[in-house]
PDB file of C-alpha atoms in Angstrom:
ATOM      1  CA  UNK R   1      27.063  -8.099  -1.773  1.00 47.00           C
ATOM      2  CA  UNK R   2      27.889 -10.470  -4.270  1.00 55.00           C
ATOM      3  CA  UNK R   3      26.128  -8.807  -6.943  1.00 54.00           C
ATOM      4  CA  UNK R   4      23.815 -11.590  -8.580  1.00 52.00           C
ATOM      5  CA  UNK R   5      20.214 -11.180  -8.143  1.00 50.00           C
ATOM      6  CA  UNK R   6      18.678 -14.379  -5.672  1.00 52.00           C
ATOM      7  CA  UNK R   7      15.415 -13.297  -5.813  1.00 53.00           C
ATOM      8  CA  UNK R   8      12.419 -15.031  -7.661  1.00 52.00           C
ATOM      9  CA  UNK R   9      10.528 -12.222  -8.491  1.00 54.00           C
ATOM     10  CA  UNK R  10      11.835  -9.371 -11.008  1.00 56.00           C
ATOM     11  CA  UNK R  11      10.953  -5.970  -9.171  1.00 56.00           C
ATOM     12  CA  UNK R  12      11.315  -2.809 -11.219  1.00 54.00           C
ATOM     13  CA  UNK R  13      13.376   0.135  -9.454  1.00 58.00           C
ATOM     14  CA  UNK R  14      11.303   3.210  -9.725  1.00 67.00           C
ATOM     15  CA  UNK R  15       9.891   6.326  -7.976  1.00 74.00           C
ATOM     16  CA  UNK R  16       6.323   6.476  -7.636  1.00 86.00           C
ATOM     17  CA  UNK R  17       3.496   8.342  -4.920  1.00 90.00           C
ATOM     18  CA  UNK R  18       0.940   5.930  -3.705  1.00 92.00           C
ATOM     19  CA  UNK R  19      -1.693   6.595  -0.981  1.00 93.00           C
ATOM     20  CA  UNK R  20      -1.523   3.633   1.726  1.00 95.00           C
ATOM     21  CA  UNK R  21      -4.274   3.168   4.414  1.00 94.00           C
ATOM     22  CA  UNK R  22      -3.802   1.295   7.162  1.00 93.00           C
ATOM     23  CA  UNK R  23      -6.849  -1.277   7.789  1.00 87.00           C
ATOM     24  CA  UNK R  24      -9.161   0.163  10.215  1.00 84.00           C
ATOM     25  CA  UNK R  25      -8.149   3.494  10.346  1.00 86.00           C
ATOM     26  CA  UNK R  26      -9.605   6.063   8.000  1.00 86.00           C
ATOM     27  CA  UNK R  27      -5.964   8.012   7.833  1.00 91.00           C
ATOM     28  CA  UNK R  28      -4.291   7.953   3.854  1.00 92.00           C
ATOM     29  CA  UNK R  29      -0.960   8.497   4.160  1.00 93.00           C
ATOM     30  CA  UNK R  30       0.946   9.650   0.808  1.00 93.00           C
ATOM     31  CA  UNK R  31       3.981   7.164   0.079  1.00 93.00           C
ATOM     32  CA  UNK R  32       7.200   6.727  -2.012  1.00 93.00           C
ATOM     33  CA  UNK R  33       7.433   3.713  -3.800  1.00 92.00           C
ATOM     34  CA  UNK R  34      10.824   2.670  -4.392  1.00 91.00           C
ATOM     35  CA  UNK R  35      10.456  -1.198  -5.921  1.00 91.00           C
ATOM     36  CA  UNK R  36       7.580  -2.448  -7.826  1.00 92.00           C
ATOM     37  CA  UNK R  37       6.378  -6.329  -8.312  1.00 91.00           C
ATOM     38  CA  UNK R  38       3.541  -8.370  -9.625  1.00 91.00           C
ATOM     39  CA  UNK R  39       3.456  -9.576  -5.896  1.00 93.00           C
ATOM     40  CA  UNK R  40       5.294  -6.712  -3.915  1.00 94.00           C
ATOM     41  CA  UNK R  41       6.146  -3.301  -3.167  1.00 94.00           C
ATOM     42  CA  UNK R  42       8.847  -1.228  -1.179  1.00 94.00           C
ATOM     43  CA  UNK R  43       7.505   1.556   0.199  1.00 94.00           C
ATOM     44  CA  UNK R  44       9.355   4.794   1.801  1.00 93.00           C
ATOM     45  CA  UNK R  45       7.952   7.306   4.200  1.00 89.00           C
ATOM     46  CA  UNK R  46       6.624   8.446   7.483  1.00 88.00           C
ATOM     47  CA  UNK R  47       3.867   5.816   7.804  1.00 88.00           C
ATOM     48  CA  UNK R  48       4.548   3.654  10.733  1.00 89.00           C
ATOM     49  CA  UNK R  49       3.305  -0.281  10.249  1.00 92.00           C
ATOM     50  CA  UNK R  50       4.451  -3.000  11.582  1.00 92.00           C
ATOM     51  CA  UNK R  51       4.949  -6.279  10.184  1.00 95.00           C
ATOM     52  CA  UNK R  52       1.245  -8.152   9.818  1.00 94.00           C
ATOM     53  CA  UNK R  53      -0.207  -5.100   9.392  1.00 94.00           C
ATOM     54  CA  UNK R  54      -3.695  -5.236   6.957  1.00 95.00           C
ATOM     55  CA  UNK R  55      -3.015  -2.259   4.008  1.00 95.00           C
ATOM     56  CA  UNK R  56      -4.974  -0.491   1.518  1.00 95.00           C
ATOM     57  CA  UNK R  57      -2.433   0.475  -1.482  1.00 95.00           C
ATOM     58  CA  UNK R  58      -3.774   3.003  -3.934  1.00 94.00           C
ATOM     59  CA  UNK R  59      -1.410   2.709  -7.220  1.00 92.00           C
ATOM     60  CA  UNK R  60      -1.719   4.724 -10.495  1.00 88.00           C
ATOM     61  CA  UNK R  61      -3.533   3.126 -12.983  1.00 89.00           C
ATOM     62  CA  UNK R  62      -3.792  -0.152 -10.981  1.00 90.00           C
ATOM     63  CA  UNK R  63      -6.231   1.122  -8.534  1.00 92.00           C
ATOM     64  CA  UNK R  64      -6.424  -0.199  -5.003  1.00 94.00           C
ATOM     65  CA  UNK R  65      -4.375  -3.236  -3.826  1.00 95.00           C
ATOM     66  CA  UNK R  66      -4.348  -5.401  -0.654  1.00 95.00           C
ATOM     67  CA  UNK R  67      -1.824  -6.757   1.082  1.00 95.00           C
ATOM     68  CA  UNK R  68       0.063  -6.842   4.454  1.00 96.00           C
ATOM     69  CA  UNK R  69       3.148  -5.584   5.855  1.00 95.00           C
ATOM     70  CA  UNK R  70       5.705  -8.045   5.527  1.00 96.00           C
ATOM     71  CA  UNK R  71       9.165  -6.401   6.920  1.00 96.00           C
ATOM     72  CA  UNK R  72       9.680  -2.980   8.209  1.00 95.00           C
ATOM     73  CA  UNK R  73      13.373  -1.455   8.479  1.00 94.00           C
ATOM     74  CA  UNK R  74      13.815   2.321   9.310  1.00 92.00           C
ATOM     75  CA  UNK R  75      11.221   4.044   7.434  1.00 92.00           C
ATOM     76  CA  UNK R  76      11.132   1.570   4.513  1.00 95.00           C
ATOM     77  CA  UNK R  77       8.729  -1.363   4.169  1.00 96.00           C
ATOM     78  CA  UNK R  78       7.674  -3.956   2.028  1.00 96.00           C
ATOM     79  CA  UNK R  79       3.994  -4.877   1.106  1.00 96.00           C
ATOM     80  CA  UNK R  80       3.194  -8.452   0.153  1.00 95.00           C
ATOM     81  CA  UNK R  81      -0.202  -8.046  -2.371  1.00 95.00           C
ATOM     82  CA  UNK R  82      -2.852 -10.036  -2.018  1.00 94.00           C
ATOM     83  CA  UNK R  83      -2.939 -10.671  -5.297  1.00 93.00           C
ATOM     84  CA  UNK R  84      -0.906 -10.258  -7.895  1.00 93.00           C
ATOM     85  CA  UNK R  85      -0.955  -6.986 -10.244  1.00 92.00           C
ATOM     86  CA  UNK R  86       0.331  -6.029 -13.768  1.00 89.00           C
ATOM     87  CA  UNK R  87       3.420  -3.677 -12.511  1.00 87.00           C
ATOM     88  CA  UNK R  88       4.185  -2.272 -15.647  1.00 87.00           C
ATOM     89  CA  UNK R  89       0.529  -0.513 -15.745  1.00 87.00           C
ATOM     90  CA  UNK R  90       1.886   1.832 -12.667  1.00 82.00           C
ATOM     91  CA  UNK R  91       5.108   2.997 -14.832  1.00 80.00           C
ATOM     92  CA  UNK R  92       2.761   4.182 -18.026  1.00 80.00           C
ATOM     93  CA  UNK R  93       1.363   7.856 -18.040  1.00 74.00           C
ATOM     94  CA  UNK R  94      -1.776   8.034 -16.272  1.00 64.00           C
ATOM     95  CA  UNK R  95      -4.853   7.739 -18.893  1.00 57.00           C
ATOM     96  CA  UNK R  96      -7.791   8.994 -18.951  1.00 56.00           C
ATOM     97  CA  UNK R  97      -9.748   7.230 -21.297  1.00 53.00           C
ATOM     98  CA  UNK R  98      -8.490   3.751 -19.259  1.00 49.00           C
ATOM     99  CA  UNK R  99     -11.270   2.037 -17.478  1.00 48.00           C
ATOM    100  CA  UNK R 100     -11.274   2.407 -13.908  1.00 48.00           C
ATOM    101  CA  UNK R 101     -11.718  -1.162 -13.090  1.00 47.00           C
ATOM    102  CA  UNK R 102      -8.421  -3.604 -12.732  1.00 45.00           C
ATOM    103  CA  UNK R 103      -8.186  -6.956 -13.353  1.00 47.00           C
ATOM    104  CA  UNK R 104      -6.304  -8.910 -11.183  1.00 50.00           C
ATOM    105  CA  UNK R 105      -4.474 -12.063 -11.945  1.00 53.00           C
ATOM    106  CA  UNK R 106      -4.780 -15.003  -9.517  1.00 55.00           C
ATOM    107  CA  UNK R 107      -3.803 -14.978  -6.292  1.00 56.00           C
ATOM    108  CA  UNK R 108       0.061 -15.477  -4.985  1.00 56.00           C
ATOM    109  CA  UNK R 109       0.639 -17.549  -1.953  1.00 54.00           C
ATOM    110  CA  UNK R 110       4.351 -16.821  -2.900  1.00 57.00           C
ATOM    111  CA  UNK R 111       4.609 -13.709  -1.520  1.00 60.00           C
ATOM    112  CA  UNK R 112       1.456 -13.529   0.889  1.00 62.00           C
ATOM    113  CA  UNK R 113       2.376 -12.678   4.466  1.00 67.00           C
ATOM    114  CA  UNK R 114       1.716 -15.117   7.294  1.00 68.00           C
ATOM    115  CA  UNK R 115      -1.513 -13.384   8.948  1.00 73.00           C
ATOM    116  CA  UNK R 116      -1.861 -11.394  12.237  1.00 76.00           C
ATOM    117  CA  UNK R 117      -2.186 -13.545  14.958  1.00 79.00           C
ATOM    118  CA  UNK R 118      -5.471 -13.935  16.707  1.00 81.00           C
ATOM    119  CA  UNK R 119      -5.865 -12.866  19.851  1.00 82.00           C
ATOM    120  CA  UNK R 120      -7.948 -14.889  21.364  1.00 84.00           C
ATOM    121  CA  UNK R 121      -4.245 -17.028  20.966  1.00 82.00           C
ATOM    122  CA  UNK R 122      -2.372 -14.429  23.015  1.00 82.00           C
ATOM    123  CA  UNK R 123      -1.535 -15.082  26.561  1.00 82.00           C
ATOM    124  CA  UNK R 124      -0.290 -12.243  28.679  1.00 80.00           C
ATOM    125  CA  UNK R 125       2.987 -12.873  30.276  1.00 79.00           C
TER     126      UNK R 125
END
C-alpha cells in the first residue's frame, strides 16, 4: 500500500453494533460496523450475504437504512445505502429526546449497487 487515500468518499473508522436484516427473511442479525459513510458501510460478523443482496440496516440514531450488498470478503462486507445518511449522527451518544424520524439526503447513484438480476433473465446451463 502506498499509503494515500484514492477513495472519493471520506469513511470514518469506528466500532459500532447495528442490526442487519436480510430482505425477505424475518432473521436480525446483530453486526460490527467497522467503516462508516454518507453512502456506505463495512460491516463484520457471522451474517452470510452475498453480493446483490437487498438489506435492512438498523443504525443508532439514524434509524433504518437500505441498501445492497456490494462486496463480500471473509466475514466482512460492504453495504452500498440507498440513500445517503448523515454519518456523524451514528458516532454521537444515543438521545433520547431526538426525534425518531431521519431525514435523508438525496439519493446516491455513486455508490448504489448494480441490482440483482432478474430471473426471468437466467438460463440454466
Amino acid at each position: 500500500m502506498t499509503g494515500v487515500e484514492t477513495r472519493s468518499v471520506a469513511r470514518d473508522s469506528l466500532f459500532l453494533l447495528a442490526d442487519i436484516r436480510v430482505e425477505h427473511n424475518a432473521e436480525v442479525h446483530r453486526t460490527r460496523v467497522r467503516n462508516l459513510s454518507d453512502g456506505g458501510m463495512m460491516g463484520e460478523g457471522q451474517l452470510r450475504v452475498q453480493r446483490g443482496h437487498r438489506v435492512i440496516v438498523e443504525l443508532r440514531n439514524v434509524g433504518a437504512v437500505n441498501g445492497t450488498v456490494a462486496w463480500v470478503q471473509d466475514n466482512r462486507f460492504g453495504v452500498a445505502f440507498d440513500e445517503e445518511i448523515d454519518s456523524q449522527k451514528a458516532r454521537r451518544p444515543l438521545q433520547a429526546n431526538e426525534a425518531e424520524d431521519t431525514v435523508l439526503a438525496s439519493p446516491s447513484w455513486a455508490h448504489r449497487a448494480p441490482p440483482p438480476p432478474q430471473r426471468k433473465n437466467l438460463r440454466k446451463i
